[in-house]
XYZ file of N, CA and C in Angstrom:
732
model
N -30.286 -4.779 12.706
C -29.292 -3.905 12.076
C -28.406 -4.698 11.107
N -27.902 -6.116 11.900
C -27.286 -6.778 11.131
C -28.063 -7.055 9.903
N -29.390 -7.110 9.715
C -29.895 -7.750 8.871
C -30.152 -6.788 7.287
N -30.131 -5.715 7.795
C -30.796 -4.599 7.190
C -29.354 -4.306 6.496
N -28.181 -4.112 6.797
C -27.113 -4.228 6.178
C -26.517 -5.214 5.355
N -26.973 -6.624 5.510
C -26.960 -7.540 4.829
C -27.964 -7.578 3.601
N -29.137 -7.039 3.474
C -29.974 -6.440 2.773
C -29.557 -5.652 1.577
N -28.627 -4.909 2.239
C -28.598 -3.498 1.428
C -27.341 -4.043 0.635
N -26.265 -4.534 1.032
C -25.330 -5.469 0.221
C -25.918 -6.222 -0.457
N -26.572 -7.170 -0.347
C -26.841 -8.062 -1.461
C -27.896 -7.506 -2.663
N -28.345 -6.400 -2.221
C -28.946 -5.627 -3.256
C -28.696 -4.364 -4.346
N -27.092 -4.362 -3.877
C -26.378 -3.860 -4.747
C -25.779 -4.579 -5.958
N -25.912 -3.448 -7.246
C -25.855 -4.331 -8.460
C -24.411 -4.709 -8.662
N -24.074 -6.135 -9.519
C -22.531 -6.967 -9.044
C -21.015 -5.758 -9.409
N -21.515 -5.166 -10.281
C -20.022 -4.594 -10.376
C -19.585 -3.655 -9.040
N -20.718 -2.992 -8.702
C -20.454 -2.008 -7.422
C -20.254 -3.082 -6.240
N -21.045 -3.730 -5.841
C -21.044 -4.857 -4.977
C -19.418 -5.207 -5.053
N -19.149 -6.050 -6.025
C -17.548 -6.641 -6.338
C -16.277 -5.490 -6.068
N -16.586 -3.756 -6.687
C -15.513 -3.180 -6.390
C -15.362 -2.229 -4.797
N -16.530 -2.802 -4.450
C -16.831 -1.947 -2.745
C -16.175 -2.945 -2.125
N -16.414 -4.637 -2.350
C -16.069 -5.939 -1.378
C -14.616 -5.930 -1.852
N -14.181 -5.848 -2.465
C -12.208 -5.228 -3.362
C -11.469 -4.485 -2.071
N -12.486 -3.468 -2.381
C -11.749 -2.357 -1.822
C -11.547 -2.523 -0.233
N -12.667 -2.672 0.664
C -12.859 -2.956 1.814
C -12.153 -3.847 2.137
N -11.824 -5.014 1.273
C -10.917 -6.177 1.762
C -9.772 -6.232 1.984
N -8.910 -4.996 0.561
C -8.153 -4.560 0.689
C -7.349 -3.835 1.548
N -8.307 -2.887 1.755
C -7.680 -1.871 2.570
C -7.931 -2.542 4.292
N -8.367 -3.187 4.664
C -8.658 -3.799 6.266
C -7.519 -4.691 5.830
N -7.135 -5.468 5.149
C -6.155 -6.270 4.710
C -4.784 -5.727 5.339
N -4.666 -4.366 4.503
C -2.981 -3.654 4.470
C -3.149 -3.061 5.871
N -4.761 -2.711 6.888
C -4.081 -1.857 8.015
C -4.031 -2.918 8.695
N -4.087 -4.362 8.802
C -3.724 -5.700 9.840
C -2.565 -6.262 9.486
N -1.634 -5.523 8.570
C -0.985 -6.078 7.880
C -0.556 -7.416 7.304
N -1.619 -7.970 6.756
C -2.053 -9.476 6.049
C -1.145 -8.789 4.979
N -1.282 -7.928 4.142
C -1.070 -7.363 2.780
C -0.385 -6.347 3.071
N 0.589 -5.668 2.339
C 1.680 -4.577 2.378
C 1.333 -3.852 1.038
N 1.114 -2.825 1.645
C 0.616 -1.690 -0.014
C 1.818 -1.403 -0.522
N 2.888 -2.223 -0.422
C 4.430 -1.921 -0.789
C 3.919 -2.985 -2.389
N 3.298 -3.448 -2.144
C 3.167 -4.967 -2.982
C 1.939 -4.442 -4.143
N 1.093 -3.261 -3.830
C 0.095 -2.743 -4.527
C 0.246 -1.727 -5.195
N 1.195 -0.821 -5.127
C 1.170 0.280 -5.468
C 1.440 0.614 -6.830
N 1.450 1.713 -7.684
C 1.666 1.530 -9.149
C 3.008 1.382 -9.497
N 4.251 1.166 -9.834
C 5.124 1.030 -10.327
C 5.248 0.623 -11.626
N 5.297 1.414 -12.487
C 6.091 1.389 -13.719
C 7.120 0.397 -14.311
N 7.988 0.243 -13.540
C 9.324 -0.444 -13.822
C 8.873 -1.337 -13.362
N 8.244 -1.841 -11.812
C 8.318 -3.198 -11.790
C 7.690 -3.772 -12.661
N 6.252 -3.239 -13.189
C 5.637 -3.872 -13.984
C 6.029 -4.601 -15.530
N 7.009 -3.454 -15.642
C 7.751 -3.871 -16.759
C 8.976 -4.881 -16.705
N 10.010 -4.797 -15.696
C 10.812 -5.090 -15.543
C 10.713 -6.919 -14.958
N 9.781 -6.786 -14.079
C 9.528 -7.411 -12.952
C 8.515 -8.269 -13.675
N 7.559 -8.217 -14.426
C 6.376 -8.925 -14.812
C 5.176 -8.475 -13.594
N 5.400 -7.919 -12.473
C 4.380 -7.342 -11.747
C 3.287 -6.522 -11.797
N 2.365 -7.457 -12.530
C 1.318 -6.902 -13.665
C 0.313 -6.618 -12.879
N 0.050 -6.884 -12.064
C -1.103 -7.024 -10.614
C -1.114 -5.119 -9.964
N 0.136 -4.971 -10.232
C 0.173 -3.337 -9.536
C -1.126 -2.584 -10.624
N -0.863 -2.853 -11.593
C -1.878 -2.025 -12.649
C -3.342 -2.031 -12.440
N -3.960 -3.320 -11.509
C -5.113 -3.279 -11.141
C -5.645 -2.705 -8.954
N -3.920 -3.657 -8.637
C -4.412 -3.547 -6.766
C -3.806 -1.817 -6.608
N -3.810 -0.999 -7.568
C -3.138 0.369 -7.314
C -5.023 1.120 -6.817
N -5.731 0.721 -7.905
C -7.202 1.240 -7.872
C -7.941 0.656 -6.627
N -7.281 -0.894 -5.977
C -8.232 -0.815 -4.575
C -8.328 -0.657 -3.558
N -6.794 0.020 -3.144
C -6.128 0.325 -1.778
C -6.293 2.032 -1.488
N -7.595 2.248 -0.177
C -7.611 4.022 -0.011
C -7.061 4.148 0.939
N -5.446 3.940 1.086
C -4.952 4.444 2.151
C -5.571 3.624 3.888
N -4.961 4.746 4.806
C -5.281 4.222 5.708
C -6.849 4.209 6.406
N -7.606 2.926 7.189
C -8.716 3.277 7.541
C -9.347 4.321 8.759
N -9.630 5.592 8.148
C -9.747 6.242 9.083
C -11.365 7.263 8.214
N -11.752 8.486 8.518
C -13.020 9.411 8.312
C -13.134 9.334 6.600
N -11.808 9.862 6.074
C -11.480 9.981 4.749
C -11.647 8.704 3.691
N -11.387 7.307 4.605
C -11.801 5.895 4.305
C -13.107 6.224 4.567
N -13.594 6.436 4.840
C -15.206 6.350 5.248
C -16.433 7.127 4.358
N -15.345 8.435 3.479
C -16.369 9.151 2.887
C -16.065 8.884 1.866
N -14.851 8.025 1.329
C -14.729 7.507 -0.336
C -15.251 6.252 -0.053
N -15.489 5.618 0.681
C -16.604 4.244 0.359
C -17.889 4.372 0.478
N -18.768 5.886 0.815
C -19.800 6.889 0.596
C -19.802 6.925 -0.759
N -18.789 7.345 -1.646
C -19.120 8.042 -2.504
C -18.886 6.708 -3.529
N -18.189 5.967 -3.051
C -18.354 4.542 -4.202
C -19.956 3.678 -4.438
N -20.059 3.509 -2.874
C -21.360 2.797 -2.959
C -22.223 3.423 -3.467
N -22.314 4.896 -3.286
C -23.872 5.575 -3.574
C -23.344 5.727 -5.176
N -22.663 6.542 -5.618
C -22.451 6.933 -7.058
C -22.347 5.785 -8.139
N -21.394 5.136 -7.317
C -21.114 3.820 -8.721
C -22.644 3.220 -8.544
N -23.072 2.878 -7.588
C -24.706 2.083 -7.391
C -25.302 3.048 -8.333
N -25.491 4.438 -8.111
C -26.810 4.935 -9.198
C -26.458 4.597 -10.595
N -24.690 4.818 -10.940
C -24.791 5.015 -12.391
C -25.028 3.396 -12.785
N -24.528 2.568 -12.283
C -24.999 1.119 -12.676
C -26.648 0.784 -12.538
N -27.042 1.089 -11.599
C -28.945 1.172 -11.160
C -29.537 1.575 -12.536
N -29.283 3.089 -12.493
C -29.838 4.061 -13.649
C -29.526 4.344 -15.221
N -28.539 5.188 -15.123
C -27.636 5.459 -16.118
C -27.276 4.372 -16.861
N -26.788 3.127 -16.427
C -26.320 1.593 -17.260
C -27.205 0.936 -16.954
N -28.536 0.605 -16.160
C -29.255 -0.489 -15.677
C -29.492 -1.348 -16.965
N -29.127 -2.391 -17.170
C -29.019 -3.686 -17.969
C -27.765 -3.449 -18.726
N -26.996 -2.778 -18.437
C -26.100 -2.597 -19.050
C -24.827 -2.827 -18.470
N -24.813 -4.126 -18.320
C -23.545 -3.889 -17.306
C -22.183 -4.146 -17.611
N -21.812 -4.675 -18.951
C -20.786 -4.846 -19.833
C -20.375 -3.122 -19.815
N -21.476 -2.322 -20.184
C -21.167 -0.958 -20.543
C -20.581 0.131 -19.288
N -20.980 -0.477 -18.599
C -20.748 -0.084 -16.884
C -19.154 -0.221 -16.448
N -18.844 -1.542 -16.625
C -17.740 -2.142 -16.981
C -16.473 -1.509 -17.626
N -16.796 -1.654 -18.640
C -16.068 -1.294 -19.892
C -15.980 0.427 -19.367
N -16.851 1.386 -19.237
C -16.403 2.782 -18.545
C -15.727 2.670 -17.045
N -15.443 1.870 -16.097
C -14.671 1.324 -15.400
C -13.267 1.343 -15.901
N -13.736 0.378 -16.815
C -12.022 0.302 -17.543
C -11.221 1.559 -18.270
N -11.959 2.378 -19.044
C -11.622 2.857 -19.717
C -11.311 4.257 -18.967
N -12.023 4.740 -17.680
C -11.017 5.187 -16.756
C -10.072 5.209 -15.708
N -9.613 3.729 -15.508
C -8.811 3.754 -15.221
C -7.323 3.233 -16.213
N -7.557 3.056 -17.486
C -6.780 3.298 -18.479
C -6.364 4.720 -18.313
N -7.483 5.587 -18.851
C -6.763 7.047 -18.533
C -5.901 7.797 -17.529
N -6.695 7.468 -16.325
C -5.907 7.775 -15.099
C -4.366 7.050 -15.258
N -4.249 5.967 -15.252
C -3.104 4.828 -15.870
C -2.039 5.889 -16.796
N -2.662 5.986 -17.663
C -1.985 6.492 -18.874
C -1.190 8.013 -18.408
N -2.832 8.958 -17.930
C -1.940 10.167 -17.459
C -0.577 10.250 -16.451
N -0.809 9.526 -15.194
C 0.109 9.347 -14.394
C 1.621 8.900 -15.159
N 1.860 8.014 -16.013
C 2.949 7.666 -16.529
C 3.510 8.857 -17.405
N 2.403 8.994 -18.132
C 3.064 10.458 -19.343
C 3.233 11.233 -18.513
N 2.621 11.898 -17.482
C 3.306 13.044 -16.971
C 4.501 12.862 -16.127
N 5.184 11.413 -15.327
C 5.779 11.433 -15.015
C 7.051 11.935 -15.918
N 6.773 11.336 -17.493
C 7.882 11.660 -18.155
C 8.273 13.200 -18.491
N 6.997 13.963 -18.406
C 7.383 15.551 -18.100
C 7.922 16.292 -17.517
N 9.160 17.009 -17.818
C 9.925 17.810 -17.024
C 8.847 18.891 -16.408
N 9.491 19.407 -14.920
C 9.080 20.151 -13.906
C 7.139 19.583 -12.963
N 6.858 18.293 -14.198
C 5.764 17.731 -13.084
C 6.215 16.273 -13.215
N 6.903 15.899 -13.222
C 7.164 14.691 -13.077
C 7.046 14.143 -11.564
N 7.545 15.150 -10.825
C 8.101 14.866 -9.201
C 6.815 14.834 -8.852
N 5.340 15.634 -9.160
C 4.215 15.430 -8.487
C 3.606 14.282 -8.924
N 3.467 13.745 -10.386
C 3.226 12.379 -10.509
C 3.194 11.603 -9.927
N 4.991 11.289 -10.058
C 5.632 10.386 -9.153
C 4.730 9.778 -7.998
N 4.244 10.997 -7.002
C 3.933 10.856 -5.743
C 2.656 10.131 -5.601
N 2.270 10.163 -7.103
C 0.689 9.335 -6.797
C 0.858 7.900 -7.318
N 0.410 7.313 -6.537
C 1.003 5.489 -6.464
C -0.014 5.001 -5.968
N -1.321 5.427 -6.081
C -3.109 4.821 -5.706
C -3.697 5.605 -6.500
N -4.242 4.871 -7.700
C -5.637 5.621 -8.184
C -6.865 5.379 -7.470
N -7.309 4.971 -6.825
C -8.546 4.633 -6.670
C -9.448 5.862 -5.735
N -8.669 6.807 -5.474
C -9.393 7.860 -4.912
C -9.764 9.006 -6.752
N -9.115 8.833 -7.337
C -9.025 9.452 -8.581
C -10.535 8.998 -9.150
N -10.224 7.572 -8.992
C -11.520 6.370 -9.991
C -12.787 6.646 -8.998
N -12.876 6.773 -8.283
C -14.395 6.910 -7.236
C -14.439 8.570 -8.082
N -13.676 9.743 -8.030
C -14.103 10.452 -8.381
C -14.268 10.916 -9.947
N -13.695 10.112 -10.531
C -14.247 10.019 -11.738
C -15.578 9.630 -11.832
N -16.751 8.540 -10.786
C -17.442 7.970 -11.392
C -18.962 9.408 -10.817
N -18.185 9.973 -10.024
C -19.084 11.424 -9.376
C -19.237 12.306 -10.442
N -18.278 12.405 -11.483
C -17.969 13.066 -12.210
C -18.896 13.081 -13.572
N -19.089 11.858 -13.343
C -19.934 11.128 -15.007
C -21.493 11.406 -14.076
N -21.233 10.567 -12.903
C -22.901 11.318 -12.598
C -23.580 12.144 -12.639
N -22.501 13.374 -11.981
C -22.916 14.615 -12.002
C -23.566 15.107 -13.936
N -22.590 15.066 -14.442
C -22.682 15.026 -15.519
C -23.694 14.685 -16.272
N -24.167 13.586 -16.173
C -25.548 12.992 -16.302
C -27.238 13.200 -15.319
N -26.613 13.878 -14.859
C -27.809 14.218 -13.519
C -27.544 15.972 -13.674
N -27.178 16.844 -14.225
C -26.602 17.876 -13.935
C -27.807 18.918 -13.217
N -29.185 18.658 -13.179
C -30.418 19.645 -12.595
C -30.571 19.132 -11.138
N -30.175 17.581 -10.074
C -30.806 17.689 -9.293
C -30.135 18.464 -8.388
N -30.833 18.932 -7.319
C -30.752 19.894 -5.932
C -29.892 19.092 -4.840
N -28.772 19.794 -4.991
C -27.753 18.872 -3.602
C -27.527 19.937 -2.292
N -27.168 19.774 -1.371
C -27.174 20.657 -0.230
C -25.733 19.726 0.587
N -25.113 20.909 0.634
C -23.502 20.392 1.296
C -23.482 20.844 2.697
N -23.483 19.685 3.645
C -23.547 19.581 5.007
C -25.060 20.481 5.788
N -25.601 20.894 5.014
C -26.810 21.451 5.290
C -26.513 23.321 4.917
N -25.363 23.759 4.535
C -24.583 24.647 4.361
C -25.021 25.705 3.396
N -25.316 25.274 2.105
C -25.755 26.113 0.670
C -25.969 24.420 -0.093
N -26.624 25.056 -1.346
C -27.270 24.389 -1.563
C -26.755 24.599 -3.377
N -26.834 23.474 -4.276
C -26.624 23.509 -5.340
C -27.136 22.724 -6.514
N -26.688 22.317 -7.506
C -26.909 21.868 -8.637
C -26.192 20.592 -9.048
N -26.368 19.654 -8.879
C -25.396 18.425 -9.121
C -24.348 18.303 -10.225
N -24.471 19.494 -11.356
C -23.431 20.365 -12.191
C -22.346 20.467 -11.439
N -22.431 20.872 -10.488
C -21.297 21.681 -9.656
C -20.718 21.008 -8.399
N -21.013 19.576 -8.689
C -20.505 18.465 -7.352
C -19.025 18.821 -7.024
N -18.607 17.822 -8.204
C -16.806 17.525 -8.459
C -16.085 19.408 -8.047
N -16.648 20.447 -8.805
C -16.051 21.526 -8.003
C -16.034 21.603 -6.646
N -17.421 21.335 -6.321
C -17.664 21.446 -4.758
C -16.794 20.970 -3.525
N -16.754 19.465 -4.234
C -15.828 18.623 -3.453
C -14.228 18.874 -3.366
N -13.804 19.434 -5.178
C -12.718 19.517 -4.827
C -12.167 21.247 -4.512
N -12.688 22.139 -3.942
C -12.458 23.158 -3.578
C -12.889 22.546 -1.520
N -13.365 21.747 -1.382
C -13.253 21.354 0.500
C -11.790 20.172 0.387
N -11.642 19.473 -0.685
C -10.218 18.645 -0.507
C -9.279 19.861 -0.506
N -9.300 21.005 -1.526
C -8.297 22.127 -1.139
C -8.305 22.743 0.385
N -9.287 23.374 0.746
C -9.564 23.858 2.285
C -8.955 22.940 3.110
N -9.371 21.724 3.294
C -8.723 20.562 3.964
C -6.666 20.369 3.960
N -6.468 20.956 2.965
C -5.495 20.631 3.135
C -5.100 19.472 2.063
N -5.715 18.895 1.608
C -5.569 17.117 0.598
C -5.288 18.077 -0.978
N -4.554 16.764 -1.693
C -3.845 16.816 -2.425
C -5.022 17.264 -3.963
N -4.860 18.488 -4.778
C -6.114 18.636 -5.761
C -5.955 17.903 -6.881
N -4.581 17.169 -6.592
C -4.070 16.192 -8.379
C -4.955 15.108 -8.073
N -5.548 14.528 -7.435
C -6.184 13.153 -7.461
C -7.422 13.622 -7.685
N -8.106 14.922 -7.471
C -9.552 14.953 -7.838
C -9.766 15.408 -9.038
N -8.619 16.247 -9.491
C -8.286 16.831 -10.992
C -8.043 15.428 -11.892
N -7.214 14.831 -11.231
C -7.207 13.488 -12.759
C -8.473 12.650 -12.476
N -9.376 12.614 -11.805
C -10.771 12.108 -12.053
C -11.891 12.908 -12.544
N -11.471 14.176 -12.266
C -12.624 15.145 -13.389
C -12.227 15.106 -14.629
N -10.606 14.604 -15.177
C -10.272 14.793 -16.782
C -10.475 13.515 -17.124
N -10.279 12.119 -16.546
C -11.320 11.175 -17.291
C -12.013 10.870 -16.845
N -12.958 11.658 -16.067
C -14.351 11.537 -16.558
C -14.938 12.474 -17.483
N -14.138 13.299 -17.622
C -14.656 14.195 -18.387
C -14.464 13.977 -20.034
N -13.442 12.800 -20.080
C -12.778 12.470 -21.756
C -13.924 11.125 -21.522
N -14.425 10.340 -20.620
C -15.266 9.547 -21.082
C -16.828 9.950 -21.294
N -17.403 11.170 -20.587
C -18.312 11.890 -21.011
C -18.416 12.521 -22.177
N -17.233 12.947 -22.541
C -17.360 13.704 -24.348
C -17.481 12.653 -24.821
N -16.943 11.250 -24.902
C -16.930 10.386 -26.167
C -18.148 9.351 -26.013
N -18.554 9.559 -25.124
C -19.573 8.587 -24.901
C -21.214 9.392 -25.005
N -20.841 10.844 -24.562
C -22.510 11.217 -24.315
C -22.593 12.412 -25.379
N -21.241 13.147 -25.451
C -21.437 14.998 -26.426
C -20.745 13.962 -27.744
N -20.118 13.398 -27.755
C -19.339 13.259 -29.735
C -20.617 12.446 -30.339
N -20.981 11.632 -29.956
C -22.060 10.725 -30.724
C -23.505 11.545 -30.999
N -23.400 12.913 -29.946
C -24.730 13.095 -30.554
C -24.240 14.699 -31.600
N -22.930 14.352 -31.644
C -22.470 15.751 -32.631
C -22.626 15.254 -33.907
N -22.148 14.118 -33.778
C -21.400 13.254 -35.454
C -22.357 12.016 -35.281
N -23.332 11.415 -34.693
C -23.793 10.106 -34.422
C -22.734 8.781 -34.449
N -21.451 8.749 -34.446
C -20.684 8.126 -34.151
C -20.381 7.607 -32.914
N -20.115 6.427 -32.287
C -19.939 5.970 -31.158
C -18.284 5.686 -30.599
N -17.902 6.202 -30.502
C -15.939 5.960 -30.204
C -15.757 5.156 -29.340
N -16.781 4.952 -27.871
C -16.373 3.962 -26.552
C -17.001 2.517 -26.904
N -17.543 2.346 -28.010
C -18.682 1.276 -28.186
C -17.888 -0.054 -27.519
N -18.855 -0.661 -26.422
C -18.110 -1.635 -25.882
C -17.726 -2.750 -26.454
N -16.507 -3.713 -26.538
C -15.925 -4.828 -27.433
C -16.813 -5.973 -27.170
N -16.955 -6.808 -28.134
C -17.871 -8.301 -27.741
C -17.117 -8.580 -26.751
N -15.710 -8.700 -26.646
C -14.965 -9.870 -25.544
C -15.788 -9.390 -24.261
N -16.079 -7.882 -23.768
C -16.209 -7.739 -22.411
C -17.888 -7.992 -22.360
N -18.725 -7.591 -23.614
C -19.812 -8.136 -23.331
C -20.244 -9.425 -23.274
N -19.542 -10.391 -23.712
C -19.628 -11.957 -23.808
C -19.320 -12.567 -22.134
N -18.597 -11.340 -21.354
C -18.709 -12.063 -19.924
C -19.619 -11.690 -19.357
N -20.611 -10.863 -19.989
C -21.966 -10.472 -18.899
C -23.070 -10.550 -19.553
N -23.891 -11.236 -18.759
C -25.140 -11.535 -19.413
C -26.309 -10.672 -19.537
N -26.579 -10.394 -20.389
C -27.705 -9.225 -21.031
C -29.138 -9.340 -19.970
N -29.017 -8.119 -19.290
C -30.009 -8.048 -18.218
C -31.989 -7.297 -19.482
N -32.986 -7.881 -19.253
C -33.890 -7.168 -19.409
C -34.570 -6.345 -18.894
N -34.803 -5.447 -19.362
C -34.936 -4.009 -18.714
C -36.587 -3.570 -19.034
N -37.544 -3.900 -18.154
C -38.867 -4.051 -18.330
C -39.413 -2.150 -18.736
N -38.809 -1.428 -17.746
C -39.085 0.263 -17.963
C -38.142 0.919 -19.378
N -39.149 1.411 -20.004
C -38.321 2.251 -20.991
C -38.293 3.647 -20.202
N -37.125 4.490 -21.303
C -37.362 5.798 -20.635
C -37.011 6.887 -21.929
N -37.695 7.958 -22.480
C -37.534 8.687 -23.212
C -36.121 9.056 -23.823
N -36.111 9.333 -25.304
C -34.178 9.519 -25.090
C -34.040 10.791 -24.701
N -32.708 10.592 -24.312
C -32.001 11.801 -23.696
C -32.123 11.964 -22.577
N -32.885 11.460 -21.846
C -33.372 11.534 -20.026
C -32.646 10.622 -19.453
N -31.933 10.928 -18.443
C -31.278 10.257 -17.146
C -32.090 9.817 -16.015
N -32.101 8.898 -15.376
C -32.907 8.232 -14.314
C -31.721 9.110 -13.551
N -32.585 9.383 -12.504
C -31.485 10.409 -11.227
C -31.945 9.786 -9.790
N -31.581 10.140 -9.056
C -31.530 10.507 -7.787
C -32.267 10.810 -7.511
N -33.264 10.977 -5.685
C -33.802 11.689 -4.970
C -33.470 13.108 -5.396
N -34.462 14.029 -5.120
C -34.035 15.683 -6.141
C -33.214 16.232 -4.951
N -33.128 16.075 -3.421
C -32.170 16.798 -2.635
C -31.129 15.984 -1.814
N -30.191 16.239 -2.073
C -29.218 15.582 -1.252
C -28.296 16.263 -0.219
N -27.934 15.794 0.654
C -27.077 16.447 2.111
C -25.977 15.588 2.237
N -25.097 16.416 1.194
C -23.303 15.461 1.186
C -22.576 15.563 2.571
N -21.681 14.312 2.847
C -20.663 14.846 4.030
C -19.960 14.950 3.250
N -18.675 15.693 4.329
C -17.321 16.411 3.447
C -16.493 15.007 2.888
N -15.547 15.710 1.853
C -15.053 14.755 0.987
C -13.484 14.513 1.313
């Protein structure tokens, strides 16, 4: 068992590998209290004030406390971020990267501007961890990119991988959990899906094109399989989600 899990880690590709071993470290970290999520969380002012520049990144790797809900967002990291890096980016891992970054810039960005908005400011406020946002952003781009295969929720009804991110976030409503953290990961993923997959093939223009600096830290993987354009490498065609 031990071995077969050791297996399956080291055969995950490095960016998913690196932000699953983040996160896990993290969060077992803050519930032994080695680490205080007082010290992680997003703050604005300190960052500015304070030089506490570190909140802008340890905000994305702390999910709260470890309990079921820990258990089905490190589900949905390993499997989702693994396909779109596997498939969707395979040799591409600067590009993988770089859409990493560029949503949690957004998420980043929204949270601050709306704090400055009268009558939602106070719900902003309250969100001080992206990283449940950023896992569902990266469901978001999958889905997106996979939108025909056959998913089946708890064995329950059965659907269209189009219709994930609704799926999920209409059981975080039922549940009771908060719908602003799954809503600001469907809007950037959804602003990095227009500019990356619908504007370039409107105008052939590229808007996300990744910078040399971030491709100069990763080394250009060769990619022996071609695949027709416009086709997505997907998934097994049926899947049986647990709740989110």
């Amino acid at each position: 068992m031990a071995q077969a899990v050791e297996e399956w880690y080291k055969q995950m590709p490095i960016i998913t590998r690196s932000y699953l071993t983040a996160a896990i470290v993290t969060t077992i970290g803050c519930s032994l209290d080695i680490i205080s999520p007082y010290d992680l969380y997003l703050n604005p002012m300190l960052v500015v004030k304070h030089y506490q520049v570190w909140r802008v990144i340890t905000n994305f790797l702390y999910f709260r406390k470890m309990d079921l809900d820990f258990l089905f967002h490190m589900f949905f990291l390993a499997r989702y971020c693994k396909l779109l890096e596997e498939n969707s980016y395979r040799g591409r891992t600067a590009d993988f990267f770089y859409m990493l970054l560029f949503g949690a810039s957004v998420l980043t960005g929204i949270v601050l501007l709306g704090g400055m908005i009268p009558y939602f400011s106070e719900s902003f406020a309250k969100i001080i961890f992206l990283s449940n946002s950023l896992t569902f952003m990266m469901v978001y781009v999958w889905s997106k990119q996979n939108p025909f295969i056959h998913m089946s929720f708890l064995g329950l009804f059965t659907f269209t991988a189009a219709y994930l991110p609704w799926v999920l976030l209409g059981f975080s409503v039922l549940v009771g959990a908060s719908a602003w953290v799954d809503l600001l990961g469907m809007i950037a993923g959804h602003a990095y899906y227009f500019l990356e997959d619908v504007y370039p093939r409107m105008t052939g223009r590229r808007p996300l094109r990744t910078p040399r600096l971030i491709k100069s830290l990763f080394a250009e993987e060769n990619v022996v399989a071609a695949r027709p354009a416009n086709v997505r490498f997907a998934a097994p065609p049926v899947e049986d989600l647990p709740p989110h």
